[in-house]
XYZ file of C-alpha atoms in Angstrom:
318
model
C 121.952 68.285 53.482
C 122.152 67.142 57.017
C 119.576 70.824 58.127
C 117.268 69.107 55.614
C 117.883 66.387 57.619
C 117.024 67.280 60.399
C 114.438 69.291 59.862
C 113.024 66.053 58.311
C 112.993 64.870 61.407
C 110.606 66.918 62.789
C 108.186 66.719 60.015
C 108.964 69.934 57.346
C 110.039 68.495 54.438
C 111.687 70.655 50.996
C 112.750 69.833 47.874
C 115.775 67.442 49.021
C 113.263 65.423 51.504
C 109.793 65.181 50.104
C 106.041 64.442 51.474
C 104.578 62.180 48.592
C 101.257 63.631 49.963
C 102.080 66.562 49.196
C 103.929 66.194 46.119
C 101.542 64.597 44.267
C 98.399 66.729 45.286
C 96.802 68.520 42.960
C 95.647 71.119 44.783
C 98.980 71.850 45.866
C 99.217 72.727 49.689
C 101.963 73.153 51.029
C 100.993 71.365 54.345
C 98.856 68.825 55.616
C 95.112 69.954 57.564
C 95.186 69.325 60.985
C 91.792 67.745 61.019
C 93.484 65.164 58.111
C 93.346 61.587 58.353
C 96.357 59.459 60.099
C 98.642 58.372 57.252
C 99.157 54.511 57.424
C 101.905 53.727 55.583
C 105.666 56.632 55.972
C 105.254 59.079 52.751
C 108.420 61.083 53.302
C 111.121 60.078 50.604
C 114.162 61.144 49.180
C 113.473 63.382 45.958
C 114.400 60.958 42.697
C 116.603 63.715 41.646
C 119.517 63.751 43.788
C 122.964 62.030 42.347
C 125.341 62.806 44.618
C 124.563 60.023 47.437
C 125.689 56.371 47.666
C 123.195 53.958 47.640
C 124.134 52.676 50.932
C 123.378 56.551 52.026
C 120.187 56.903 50.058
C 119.131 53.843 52.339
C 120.180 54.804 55.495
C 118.748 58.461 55.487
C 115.769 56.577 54.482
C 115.228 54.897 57.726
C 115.766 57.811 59.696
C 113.474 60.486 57.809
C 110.497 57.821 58.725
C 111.104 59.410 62.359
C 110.049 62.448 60.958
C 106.878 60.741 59.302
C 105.980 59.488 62.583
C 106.223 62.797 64.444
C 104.685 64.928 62.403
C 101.570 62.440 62.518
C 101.861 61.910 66.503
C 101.996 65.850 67.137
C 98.742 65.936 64.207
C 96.559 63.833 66.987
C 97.716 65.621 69.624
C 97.273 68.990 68.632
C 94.065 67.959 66.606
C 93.003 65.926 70.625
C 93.758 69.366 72.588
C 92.237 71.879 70.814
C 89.734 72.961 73.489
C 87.564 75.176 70.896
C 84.210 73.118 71.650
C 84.608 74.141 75.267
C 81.797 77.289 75.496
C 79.941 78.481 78.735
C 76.974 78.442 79.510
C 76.775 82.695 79.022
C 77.758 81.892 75.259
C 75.197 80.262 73.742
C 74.187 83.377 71.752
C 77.768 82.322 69.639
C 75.959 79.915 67.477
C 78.153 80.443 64.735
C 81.530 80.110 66.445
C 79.975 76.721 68.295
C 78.904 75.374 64.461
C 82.096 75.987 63.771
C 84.276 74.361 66.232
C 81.746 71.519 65.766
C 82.732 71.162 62.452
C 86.509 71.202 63.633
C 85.583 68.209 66.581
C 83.237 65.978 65.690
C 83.210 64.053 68.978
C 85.613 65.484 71.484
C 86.972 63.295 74.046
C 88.523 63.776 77.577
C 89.867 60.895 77.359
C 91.573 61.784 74.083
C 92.990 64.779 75.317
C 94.329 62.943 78.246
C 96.227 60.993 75.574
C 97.257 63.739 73.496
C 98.937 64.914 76.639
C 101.226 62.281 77.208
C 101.848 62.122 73.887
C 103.231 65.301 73.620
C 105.275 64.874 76.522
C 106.919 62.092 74.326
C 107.404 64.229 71.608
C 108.955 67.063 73.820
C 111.713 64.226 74.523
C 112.345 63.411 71.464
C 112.721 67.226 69.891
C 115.653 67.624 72.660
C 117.215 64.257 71.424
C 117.013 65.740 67.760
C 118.421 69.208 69.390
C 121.126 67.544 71.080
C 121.794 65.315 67.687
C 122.414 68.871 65.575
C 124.815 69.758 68.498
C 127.049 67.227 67.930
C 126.921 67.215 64.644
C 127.891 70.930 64.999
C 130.992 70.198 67.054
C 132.709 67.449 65.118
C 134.994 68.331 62.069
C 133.760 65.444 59.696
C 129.530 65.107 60.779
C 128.561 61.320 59.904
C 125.129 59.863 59.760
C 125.827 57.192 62.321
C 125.377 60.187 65.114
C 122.191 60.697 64.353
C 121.267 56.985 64.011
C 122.906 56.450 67.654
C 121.330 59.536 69.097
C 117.383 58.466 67.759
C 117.515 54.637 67.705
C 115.050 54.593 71.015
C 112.782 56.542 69.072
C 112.919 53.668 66.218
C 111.082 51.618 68.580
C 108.835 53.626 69.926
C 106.860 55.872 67.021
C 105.913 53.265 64.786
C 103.793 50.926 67.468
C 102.259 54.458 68.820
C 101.590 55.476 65.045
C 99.858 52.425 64.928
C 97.680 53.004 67.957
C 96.966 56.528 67.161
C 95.568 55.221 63.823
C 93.802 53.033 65.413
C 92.265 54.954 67.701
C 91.020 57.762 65.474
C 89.897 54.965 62.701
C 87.568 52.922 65.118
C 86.687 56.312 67.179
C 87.782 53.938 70.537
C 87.567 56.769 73.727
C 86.472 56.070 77.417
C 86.534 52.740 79.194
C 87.406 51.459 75.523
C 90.635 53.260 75.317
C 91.899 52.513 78.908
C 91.271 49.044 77.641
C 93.437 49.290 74.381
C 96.155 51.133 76.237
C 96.406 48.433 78.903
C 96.429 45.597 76.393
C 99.190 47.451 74.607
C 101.301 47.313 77.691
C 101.855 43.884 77.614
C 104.591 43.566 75.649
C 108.204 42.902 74.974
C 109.790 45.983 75.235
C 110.821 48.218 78.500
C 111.139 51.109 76.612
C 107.947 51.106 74.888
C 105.963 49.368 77.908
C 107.027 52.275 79.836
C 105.778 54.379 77.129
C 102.337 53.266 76.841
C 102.183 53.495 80.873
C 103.027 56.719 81.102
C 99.834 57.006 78.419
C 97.606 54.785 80.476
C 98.402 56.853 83.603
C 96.554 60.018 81.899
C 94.007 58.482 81.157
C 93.759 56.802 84.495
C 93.884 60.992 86.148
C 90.766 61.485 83.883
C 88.716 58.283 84.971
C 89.969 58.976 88.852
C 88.881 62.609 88.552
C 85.637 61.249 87.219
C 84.792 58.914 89.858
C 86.265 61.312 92.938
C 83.250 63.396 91.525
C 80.540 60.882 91.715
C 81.634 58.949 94.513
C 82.231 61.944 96.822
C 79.825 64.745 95.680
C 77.118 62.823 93.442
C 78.339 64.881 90.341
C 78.078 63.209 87.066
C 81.245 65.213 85.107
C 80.738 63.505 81.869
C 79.940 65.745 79.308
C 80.619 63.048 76.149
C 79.576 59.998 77.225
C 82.474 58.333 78.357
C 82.586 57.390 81.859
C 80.575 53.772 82.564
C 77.873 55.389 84.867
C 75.407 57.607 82.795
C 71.751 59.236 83.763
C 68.687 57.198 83.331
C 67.062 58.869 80.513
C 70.686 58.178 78.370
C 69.596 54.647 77.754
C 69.547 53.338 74.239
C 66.632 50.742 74.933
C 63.751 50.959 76.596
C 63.924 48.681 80.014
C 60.725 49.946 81.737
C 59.886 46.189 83.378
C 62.969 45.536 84.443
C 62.971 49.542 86.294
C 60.092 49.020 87.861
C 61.447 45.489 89.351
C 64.330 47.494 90.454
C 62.127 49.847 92.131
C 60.240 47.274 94.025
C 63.639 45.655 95.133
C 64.364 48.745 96.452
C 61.322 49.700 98.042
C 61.840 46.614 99.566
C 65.194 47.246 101.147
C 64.846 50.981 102.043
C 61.893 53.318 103.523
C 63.935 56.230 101.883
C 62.381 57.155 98.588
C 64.593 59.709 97.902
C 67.779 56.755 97.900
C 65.002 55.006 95.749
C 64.781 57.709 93.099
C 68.388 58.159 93.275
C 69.467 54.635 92.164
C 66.990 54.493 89.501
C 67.973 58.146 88.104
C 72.288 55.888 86.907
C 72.601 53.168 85.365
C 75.928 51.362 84.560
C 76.764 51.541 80.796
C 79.023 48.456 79.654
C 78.511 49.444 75.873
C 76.119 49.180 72.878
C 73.344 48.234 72.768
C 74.595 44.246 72.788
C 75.475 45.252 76.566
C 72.380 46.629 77.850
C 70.838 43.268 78.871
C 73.761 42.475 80.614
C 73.766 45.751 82.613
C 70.250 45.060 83.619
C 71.323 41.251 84.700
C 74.266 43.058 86.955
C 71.274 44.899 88.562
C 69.200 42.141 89.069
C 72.236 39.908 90.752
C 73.229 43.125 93.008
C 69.688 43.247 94.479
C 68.923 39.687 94.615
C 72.450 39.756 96.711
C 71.113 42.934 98.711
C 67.964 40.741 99.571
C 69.853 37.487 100.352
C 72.585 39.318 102.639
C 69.472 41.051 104.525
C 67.608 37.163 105.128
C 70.469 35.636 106.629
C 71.215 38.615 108.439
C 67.994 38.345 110.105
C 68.302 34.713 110.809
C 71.303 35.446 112.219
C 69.747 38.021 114.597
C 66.734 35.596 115.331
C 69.213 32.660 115.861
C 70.870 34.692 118.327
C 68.072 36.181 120.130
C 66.653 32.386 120.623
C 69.758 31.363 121.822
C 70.101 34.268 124.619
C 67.233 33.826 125.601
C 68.066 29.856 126.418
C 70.906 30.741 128.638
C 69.001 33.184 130.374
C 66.279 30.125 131.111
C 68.811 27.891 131.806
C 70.405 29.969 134.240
């Protein structure tokens, strides 16, 4: 009982500790697809059969096989978040059935995602050695007891089911980029050390992507975004058509430089806030940032002129 136990725990279930999933499908797989959707609600249960536990047991190995619920979904995203199959060279475009295929598998991959995935699994890698360590002591003492494994897991009780929740959250509103750096902060203000530590250690890999990103842009002019996800895109990206407003832009900055080239080069990025319910606002942010440009240079040549006037009294005066 207590091997079905814990390999409950991290997520293969048998006949003593059932998936209702898979119990009750009628195609009868054994295990779940990886490309399946996040379970919302803890289907692992005790099978109905079993007569030889105490109701007070019956309860108590109920709480702990929903750790095994949990994991099993957590290492789902993040082996369905790093599977790096859409990732094809250039050289390999003549593969058009292997790239239908892995497009099949990921619909919309995400960097950011993967970033995720990877701290995700780094939580899951602690929590297989606290299980590990668990059946060790377990092994060593004459009479095993089910409070052992309660006291060896009961971080873990507080962490999987809020990141369960923002898996499935994630995956059922398709959130990635900016979006998800957003939901990860936001889900670091909370209560809890353990699980605000948790979700940093989360928002930091996402944070190496987004650095990564901008080291690119800001130091070599590359634009690595490949899915859409970092906040400055290409011109020719844009949802709506903002031709006016461009060629205001391009007058600004005609105005401000002699360098054309600079000129083309602003007006090739634009800054992407979000839908299309943004893109007004993104052209606003333009406008302000020139009209600042323009109002910085005026004063700055009143200064200048102010000064100049001013020298040129003393020198009279003296």
């Amino acid at each position: 009982m207590l091997h079905e136990l814990l390999l409950a725990l991290l997520g293969y279930t048998g006949d003593l500790i059932i998936d209702e999933r898979e119990h009750y499908n009628s195609l009868g797989l054994d295990n779940l697809l990886v490309d399946a959707p996040i379970s919302g609600e803890p289907t692992f249960k005790l099978a109905s059969d079993i007569s030889f536990l105490e109701p007070s047991e019956r309860d108590l190995i109920q709480r702990i096989i929903v750790l095994g619920f949990y994991y099993r979904e957590l290492d789902r995203f993040a082996t369905k978040s790093r599977n790096l199959s859409w990732i094809r060279s250039g050289n390999e475009s003549s593969l058009a059935n292997s790239t239908e295929s892995s497009k099949d598998k990921i619909e919309n991959p995400s960097v950011y995602r993967r970033a995720i995935a990877n701290g995700i699994v780094e939580i899951l890698s602690i929590y297989r050695s606290a299980v590990l360590h668990v059946e060790q002591k377990l092994l060593s003492e004459m009479v095993p007891i089910l409070a052992i494994v309660t006291q060896g897991l009961d971080k873990f009780f507080v962490l999987f089911p809020p990141l369960h929740q923002l898996i499935r959250e994630i995956e059922r509103d398709d959130i990635r980029g900016g979006q998800l750096l957003n939901l990860l902060h936001k889900r670091c203000h909370c209560g809890v050390p353990e699980l605000q530590t948790c979700i940093q250690r989360l928002l930091w890999h996402g944070h190496q992507v987004m650095y990564n990103q901008l080291a690119s842009w800001m130091v070599y002019g590359l634009l690595q975004d490949k899915h859409g996800e970092f906040f400055i895109r290409r011109q020719d990206d844009r949802e709506t058509n903002q031709g006016s407003s461009v060629q205001d832009m391009s007058e600004k900055l005609g105005r401000l430089s002699t360098d054309e080239s600079l000129t083309d080069w602003h007006l090739g990025f634009h800054i992407y806030l979000g839908k299309q319910k943004c893109a007004k606002k993104t052209i606003t942010m333009k406008e302000e940032f020139f009209e600042k440009l323009e109002e910085d240079a005026s004063q700055e040549d009143e200064t200048n002129k102010q000064n100049y006037l001013d020298s040129n009294q003393k020198t009279s005066d003296s």
